[in-house]
CSV table of C-alpha atoms in Angstrom, one decimal:
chain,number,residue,atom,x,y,z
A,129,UNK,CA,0.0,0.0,0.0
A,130,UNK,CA,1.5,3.6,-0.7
A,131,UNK,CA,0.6,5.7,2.7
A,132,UNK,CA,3.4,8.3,1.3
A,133,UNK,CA,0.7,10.6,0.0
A,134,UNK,CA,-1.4,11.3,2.8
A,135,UNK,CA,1.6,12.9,4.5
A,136,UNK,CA,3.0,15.0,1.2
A,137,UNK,CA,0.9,18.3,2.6
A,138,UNK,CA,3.3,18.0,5.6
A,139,UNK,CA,6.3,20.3,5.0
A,140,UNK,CA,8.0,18.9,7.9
A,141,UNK,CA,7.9,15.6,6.3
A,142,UNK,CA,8.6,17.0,3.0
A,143,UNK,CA,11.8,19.0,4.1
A,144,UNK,CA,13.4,15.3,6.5
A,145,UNK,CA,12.7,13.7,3.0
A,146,UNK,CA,15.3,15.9,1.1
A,147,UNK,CA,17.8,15.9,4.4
A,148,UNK,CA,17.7,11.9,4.1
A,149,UNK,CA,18.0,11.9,0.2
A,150,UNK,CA,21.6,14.2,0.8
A,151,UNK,CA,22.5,12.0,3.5
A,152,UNK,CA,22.0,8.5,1.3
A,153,UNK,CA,24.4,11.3,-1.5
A,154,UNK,CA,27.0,11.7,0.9
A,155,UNK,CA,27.1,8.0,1.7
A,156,UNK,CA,27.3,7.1,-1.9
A,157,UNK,CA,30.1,9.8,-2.3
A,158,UNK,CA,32.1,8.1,0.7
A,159,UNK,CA,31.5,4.2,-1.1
A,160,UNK,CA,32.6,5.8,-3.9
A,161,UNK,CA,36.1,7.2,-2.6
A,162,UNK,CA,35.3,10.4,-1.6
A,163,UNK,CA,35.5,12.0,2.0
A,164,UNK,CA,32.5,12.0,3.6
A,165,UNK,CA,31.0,15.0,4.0
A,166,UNK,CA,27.6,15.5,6.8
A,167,UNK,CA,24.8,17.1,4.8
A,168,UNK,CA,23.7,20.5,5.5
A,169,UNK,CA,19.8,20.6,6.3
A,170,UNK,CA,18.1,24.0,5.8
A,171,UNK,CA,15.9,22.7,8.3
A,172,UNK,CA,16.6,19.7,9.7
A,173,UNK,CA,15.1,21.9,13.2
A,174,UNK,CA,11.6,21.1,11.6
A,175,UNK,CA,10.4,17.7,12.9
A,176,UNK,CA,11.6,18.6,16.9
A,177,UNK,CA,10.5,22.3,16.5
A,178,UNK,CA,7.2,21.1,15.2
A,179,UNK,CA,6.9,18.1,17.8
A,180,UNK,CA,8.2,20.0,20.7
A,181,UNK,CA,5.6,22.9,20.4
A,182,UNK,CA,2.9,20.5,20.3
A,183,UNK,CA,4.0,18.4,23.1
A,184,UNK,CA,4.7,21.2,25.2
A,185,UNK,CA,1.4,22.9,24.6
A,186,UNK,CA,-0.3,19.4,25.3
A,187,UNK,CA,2.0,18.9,28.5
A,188,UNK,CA,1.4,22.0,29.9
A,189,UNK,CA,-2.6,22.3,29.5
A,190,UNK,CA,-3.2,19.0,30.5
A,191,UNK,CA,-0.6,19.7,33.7
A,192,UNK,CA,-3.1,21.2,35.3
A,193,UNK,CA,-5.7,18.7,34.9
A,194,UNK,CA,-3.8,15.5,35.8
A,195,UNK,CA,-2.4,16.3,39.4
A,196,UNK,CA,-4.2,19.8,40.4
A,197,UNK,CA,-7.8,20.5,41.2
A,198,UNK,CA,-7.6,23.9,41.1
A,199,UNK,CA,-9.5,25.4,44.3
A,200,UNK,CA,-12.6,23.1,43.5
A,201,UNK,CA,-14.2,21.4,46.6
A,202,UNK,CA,-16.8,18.4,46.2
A,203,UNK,CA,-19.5,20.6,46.3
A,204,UNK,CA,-18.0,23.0,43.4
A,205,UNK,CA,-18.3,20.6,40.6
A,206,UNK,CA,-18.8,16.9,41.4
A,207,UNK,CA,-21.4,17.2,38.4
A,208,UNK,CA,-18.6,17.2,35.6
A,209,UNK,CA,-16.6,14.5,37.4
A,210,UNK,CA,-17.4,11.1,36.4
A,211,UNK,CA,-18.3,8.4,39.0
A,212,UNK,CA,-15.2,6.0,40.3
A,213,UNK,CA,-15.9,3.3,41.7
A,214,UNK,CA,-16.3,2.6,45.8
A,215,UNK,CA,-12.6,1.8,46.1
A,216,UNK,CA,-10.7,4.0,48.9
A,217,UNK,CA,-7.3,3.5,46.9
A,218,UNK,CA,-9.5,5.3,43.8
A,219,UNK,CA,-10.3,8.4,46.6
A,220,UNK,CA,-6.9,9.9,47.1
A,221,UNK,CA,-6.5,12.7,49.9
A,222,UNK,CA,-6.3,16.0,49.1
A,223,UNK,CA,-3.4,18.7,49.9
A,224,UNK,CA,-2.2,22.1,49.5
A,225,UNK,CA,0.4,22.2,46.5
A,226,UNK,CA,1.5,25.1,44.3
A,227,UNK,CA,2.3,23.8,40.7
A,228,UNK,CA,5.9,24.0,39.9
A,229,UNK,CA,5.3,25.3,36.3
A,230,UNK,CA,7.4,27.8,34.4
A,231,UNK,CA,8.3,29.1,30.5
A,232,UNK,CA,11.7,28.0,31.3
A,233,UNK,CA,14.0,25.1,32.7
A,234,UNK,CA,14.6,25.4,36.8
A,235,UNK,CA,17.5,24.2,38.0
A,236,UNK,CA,17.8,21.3,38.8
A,237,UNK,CA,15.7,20.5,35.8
A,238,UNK,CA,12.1,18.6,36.3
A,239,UNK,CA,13.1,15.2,35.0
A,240,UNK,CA,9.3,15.6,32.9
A,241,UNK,CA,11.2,18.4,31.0
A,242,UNK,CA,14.8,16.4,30.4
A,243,UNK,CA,15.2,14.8,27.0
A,244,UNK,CA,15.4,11.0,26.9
A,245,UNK,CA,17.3,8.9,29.5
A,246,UNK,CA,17.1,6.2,31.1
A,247,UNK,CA,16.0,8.4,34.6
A,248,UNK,CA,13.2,10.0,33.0
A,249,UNK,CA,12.4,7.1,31.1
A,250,UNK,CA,11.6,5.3,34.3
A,251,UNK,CA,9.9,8.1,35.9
A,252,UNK,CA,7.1,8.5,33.2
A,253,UNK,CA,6.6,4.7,33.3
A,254,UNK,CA,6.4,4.8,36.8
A,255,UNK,CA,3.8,7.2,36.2
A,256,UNK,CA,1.6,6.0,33.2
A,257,UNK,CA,1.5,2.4,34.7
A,258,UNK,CA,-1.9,1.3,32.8
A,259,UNK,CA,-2.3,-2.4,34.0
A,260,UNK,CA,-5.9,-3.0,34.6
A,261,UNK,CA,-7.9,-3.3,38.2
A,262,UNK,CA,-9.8,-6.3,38.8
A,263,UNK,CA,-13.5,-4.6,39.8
A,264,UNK,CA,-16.7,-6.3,41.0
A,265,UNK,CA,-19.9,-6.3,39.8
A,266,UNK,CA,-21.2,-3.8,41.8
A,267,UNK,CA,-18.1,-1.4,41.7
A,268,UNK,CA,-18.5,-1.6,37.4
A,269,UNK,CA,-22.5,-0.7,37.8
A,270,UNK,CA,-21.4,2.2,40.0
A,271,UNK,CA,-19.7,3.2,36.6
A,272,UNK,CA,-22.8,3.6,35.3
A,273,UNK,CA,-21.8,0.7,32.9
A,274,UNK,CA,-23.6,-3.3,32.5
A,275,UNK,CA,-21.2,-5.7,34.2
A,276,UNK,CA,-22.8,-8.5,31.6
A,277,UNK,CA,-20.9,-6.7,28.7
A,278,UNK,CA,-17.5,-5.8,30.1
A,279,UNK,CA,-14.6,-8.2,30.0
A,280,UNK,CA,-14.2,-10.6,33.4
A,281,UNK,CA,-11.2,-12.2,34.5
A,282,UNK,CA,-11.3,-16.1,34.8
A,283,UNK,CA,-11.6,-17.2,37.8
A,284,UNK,CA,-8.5,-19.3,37.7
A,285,UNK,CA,-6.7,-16.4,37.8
A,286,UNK,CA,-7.7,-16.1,41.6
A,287,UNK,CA,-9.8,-12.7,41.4
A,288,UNK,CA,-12.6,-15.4,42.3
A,289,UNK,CA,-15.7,-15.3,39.4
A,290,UNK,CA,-16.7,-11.7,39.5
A,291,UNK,CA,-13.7,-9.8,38.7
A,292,UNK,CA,-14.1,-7.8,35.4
A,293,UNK,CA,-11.1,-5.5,34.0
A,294,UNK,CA,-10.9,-1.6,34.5
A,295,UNK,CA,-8.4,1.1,34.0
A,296,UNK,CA,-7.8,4.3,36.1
A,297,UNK,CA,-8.2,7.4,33.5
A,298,UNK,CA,-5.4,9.3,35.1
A,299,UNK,CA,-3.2,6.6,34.3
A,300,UNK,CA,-4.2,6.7,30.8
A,301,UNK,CA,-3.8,10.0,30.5
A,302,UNK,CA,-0.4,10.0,31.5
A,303,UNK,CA,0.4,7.4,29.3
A,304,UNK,CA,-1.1,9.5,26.5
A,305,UNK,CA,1.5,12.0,27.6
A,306,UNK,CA,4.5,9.8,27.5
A,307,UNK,CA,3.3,8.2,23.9
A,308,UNK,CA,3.3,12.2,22.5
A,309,UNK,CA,7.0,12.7,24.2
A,310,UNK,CA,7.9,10.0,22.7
A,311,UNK,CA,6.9,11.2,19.2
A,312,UNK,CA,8.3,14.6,20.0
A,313,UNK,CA,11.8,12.3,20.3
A,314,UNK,CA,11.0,10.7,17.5
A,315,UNK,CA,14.6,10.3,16.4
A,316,UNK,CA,15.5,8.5,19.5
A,317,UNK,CA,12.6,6.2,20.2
A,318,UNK,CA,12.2,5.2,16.6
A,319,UNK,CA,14.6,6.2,14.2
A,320,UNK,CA,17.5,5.0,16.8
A,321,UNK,CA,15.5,2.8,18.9
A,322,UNK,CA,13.6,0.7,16.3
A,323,UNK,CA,15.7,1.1,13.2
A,324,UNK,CA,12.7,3.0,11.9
A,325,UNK,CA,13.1,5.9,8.9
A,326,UNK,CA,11.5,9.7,8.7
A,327,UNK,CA,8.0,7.9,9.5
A,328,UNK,CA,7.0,4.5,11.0
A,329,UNK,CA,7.5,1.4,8.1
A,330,UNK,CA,4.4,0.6,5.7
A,331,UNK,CA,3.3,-2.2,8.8
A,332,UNK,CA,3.5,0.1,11.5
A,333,UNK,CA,2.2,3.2,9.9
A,334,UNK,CA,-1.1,3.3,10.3
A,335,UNK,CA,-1.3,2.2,14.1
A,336,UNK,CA,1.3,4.7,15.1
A,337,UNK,CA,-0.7,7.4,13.9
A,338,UNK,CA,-3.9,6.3,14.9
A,339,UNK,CA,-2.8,5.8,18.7
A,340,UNK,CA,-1.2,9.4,18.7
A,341,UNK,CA,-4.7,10.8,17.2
A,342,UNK,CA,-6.5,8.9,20.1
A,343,UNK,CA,-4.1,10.5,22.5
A,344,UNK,CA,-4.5,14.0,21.4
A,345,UNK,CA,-8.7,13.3,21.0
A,346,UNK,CA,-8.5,11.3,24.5
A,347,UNK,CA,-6.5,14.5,26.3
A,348,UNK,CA,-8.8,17.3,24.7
A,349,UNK,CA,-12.0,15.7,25.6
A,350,UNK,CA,-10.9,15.0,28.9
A,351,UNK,CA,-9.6,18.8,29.4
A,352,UNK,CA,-12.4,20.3,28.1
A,353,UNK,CA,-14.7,18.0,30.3
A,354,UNK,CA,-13.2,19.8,33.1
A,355,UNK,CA,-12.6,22.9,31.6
A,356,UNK,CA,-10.5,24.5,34.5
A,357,UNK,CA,-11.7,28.2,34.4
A,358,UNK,CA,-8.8,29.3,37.2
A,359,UNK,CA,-7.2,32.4,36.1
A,360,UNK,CA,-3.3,33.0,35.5
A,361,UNK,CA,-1.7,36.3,36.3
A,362,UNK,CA,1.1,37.7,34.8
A,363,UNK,CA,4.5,39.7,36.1
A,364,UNK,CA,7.4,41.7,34.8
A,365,UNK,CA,10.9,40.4,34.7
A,366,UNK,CA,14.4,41.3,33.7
A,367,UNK,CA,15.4,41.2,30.4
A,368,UNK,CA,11.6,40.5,28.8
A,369,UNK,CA,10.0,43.0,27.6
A,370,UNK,CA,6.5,41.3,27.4
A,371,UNK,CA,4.7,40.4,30.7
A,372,UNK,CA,5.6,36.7,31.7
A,373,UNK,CA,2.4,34.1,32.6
A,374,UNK,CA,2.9,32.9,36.5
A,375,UNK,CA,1.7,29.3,35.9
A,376,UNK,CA,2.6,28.8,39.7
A,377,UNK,CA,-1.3,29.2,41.2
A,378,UNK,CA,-1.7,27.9,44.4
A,379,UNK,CA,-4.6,25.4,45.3
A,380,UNK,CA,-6.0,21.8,46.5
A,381,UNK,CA,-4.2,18.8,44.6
A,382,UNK,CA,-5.0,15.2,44.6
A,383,UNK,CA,-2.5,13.0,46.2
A,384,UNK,CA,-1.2,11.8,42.6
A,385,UNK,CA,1.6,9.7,44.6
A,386,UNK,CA,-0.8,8.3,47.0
A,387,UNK,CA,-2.7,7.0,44.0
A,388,UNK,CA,0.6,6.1,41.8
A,389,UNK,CA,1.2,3.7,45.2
A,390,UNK,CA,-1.7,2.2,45.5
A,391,UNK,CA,-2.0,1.3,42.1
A,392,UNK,CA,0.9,-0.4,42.2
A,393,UNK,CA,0.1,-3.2,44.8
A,394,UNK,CA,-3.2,-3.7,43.7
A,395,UNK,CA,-3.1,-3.7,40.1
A,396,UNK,CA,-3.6,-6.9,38.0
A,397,UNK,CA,-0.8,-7.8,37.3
A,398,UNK,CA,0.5,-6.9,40.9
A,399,UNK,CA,-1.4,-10.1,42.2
A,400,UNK,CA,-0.4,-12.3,39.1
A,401,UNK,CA,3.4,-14.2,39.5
A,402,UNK,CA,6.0,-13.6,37.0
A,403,UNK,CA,4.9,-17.4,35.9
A,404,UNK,CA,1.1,-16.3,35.5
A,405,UNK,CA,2.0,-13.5,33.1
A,406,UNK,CA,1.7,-15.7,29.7
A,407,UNK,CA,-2.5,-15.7,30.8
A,408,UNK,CA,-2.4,-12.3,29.1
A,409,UNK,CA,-1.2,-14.2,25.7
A,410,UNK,CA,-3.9,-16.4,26.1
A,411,UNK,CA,-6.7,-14.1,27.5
A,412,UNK,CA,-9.8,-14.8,25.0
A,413,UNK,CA,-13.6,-14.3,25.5
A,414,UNK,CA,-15.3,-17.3,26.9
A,415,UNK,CA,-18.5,-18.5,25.4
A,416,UNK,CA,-20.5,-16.7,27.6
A,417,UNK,CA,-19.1,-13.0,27.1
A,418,UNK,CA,-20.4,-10.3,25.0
A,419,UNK,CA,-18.4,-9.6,22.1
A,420,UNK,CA,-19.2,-6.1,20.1
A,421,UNK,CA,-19.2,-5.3,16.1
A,422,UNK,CA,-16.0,-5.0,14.4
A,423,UNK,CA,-15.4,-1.1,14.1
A,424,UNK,CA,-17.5,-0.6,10.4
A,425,UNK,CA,-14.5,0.3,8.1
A,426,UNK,CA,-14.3,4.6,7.2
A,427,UNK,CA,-13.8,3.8,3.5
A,428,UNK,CA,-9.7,5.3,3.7
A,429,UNK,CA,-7.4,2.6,3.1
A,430,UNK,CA,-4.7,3.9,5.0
A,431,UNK,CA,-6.8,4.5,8.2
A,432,UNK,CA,-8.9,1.0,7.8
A,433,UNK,CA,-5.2,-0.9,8.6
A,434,UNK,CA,-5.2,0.6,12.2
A,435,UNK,CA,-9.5,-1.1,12.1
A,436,UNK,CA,-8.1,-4.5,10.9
A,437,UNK,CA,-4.9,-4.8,13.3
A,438,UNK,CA,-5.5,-2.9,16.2
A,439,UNK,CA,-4.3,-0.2,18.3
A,440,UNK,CA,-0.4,0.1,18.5
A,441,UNK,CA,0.3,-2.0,21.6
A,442,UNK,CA,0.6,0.4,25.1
């Protein structure tokens, strides 16, 4: 299938096309004799420029959402939240906390605004952990949602024989987050980490993009769901001459490492052995499960791989 020309409008892409062509040039010249010379891109800035703004926008509104409830008390809004179930791990304390957000790098740096190592790569996935709960019955019809159609755990897997599968949203969301840094690194998770080119090979195309797209459509309906109407303020400082935003507002947080800690005893896969893990490879509906219509196709050929195959695995 040729996916090439849905991307041809992108200038970004365009541009990392002609830089790879006069890098394969220079490698030619060098197997040819000739010194090898490193390419000059007129813009080879684009794709991180690009990426970076977009992650950083993301990263920053949704910031605010994840970890802060800005000065709301139950009473303020419990309208727009949706229901969790009656699990006190899920109910998380809540604190005074001023968020430690600024235009610029602190010192010591925030390892959420370092560039990829092996540090922050284990803090984010410390953070974005997204193995399931095992929920009852009751707990998934608190949800508003028919415990007959979601997916149970067998019994043999010792959550006894009403234990269905659920995922905290926060976690999700964060793991949205770490799945957009990662395509802001591009280069480094997938051009040097997978052997990959300027875009994700013919079989991985179309599920790469498609997960990103459900992470940007996941984040923005979940921040405007909230819709945090706190106000910023601004101040002057040396050597700007436009006012600077003071993303610092003070308020009532959610104990985000309360919840990070609980989740991690009581998850899933917390409670399976190393051994038990090859269950997931052969996790199937039983006879008795509800099993909904494929997703009907959209007609684009590109788009109706990521239907056929899936979602690019979390």
């Amino acid at each position: 299938m040729k996916y090439e020309r849905l991307f041809q409008r992108e200038p970004w892409l365009e541009n990392n096309a002609i830089e790879e062509d006069r890098e394969k040039a220079a490698q030619d010249e060098h197997a040819a004799g000739q010194p090898l010379r490193r390419p000059i891109s007129r813009r080879s800035s684009a794709i991180p420029s690009f990426w970076t703004i977009l992650g950083y926008a993301i990263a920053l509104c949704l910031a605010t959402y994840l970890i802060y409830d800005k000065q709301h008390t139950k009473n303020d809004w419990p309208h727009l939240k949706t229901p969790s179930p009656p699990i006190p791990g899920l109910n998380p304390p809540t604190k005074p906390r001023t968020l430690p957000i600024t235009d610029w790098p602190t010192h010591p740096a925030s390892l959420y605004r370092q560039p990829p190592s092996p540090a922050v790569d284990a803090e984010w996935k410390r953070i974005s952990n997204v193995h399931n709960l095992a929920l009852t019955s009751a707990q998934v019809t608190s949800l508003g949602k028919d415990p007959t159609q979601t997916v149970k755990l067998p019994p043999s897997w010792g959550f006894g024989a009403d234990a269905h599968l659920g995922l905290i949203t926060v976690l999700h969301q964060t793991h949205c987050l770490d799945k957009l840094r990662h395509a802001v690194y591009y280069d480094h998770y997938f051009r040097r980490g997978k052997g990959w080119g300027r875009l994700p090979p013919d079989e991985e195309r179309a599920r790469y993009f498609t997960h990103l797209d459900h992470c940007l459509h996941f984040l923005l309906e979940t921040v405007t769901c909230v819709a945090d109407t706190s106000v910023t303020t601004y101040h002057w400082m040396e050597n700007r001459t436009l006012p600077v935003a003071d993303f610092q507002a003070k308020g009532q947080c959610r104990d985000f490492e309360a919840l990070v800690s609980w989740h991690a005893e009581n998850h899933v896969d917390a409670k399976v052995s190393k051994e038990e893990e090859r269950l997931w490879r052969d996790f199937r509906p039983r006879e008795d499960d509800v099993v909904l219509p494929r997703v009907p196709a959209t007609g684009n050929e590109f788009w109706d791989v990521a239907i056929l195959v899936g979602p690019e695995d979390a």
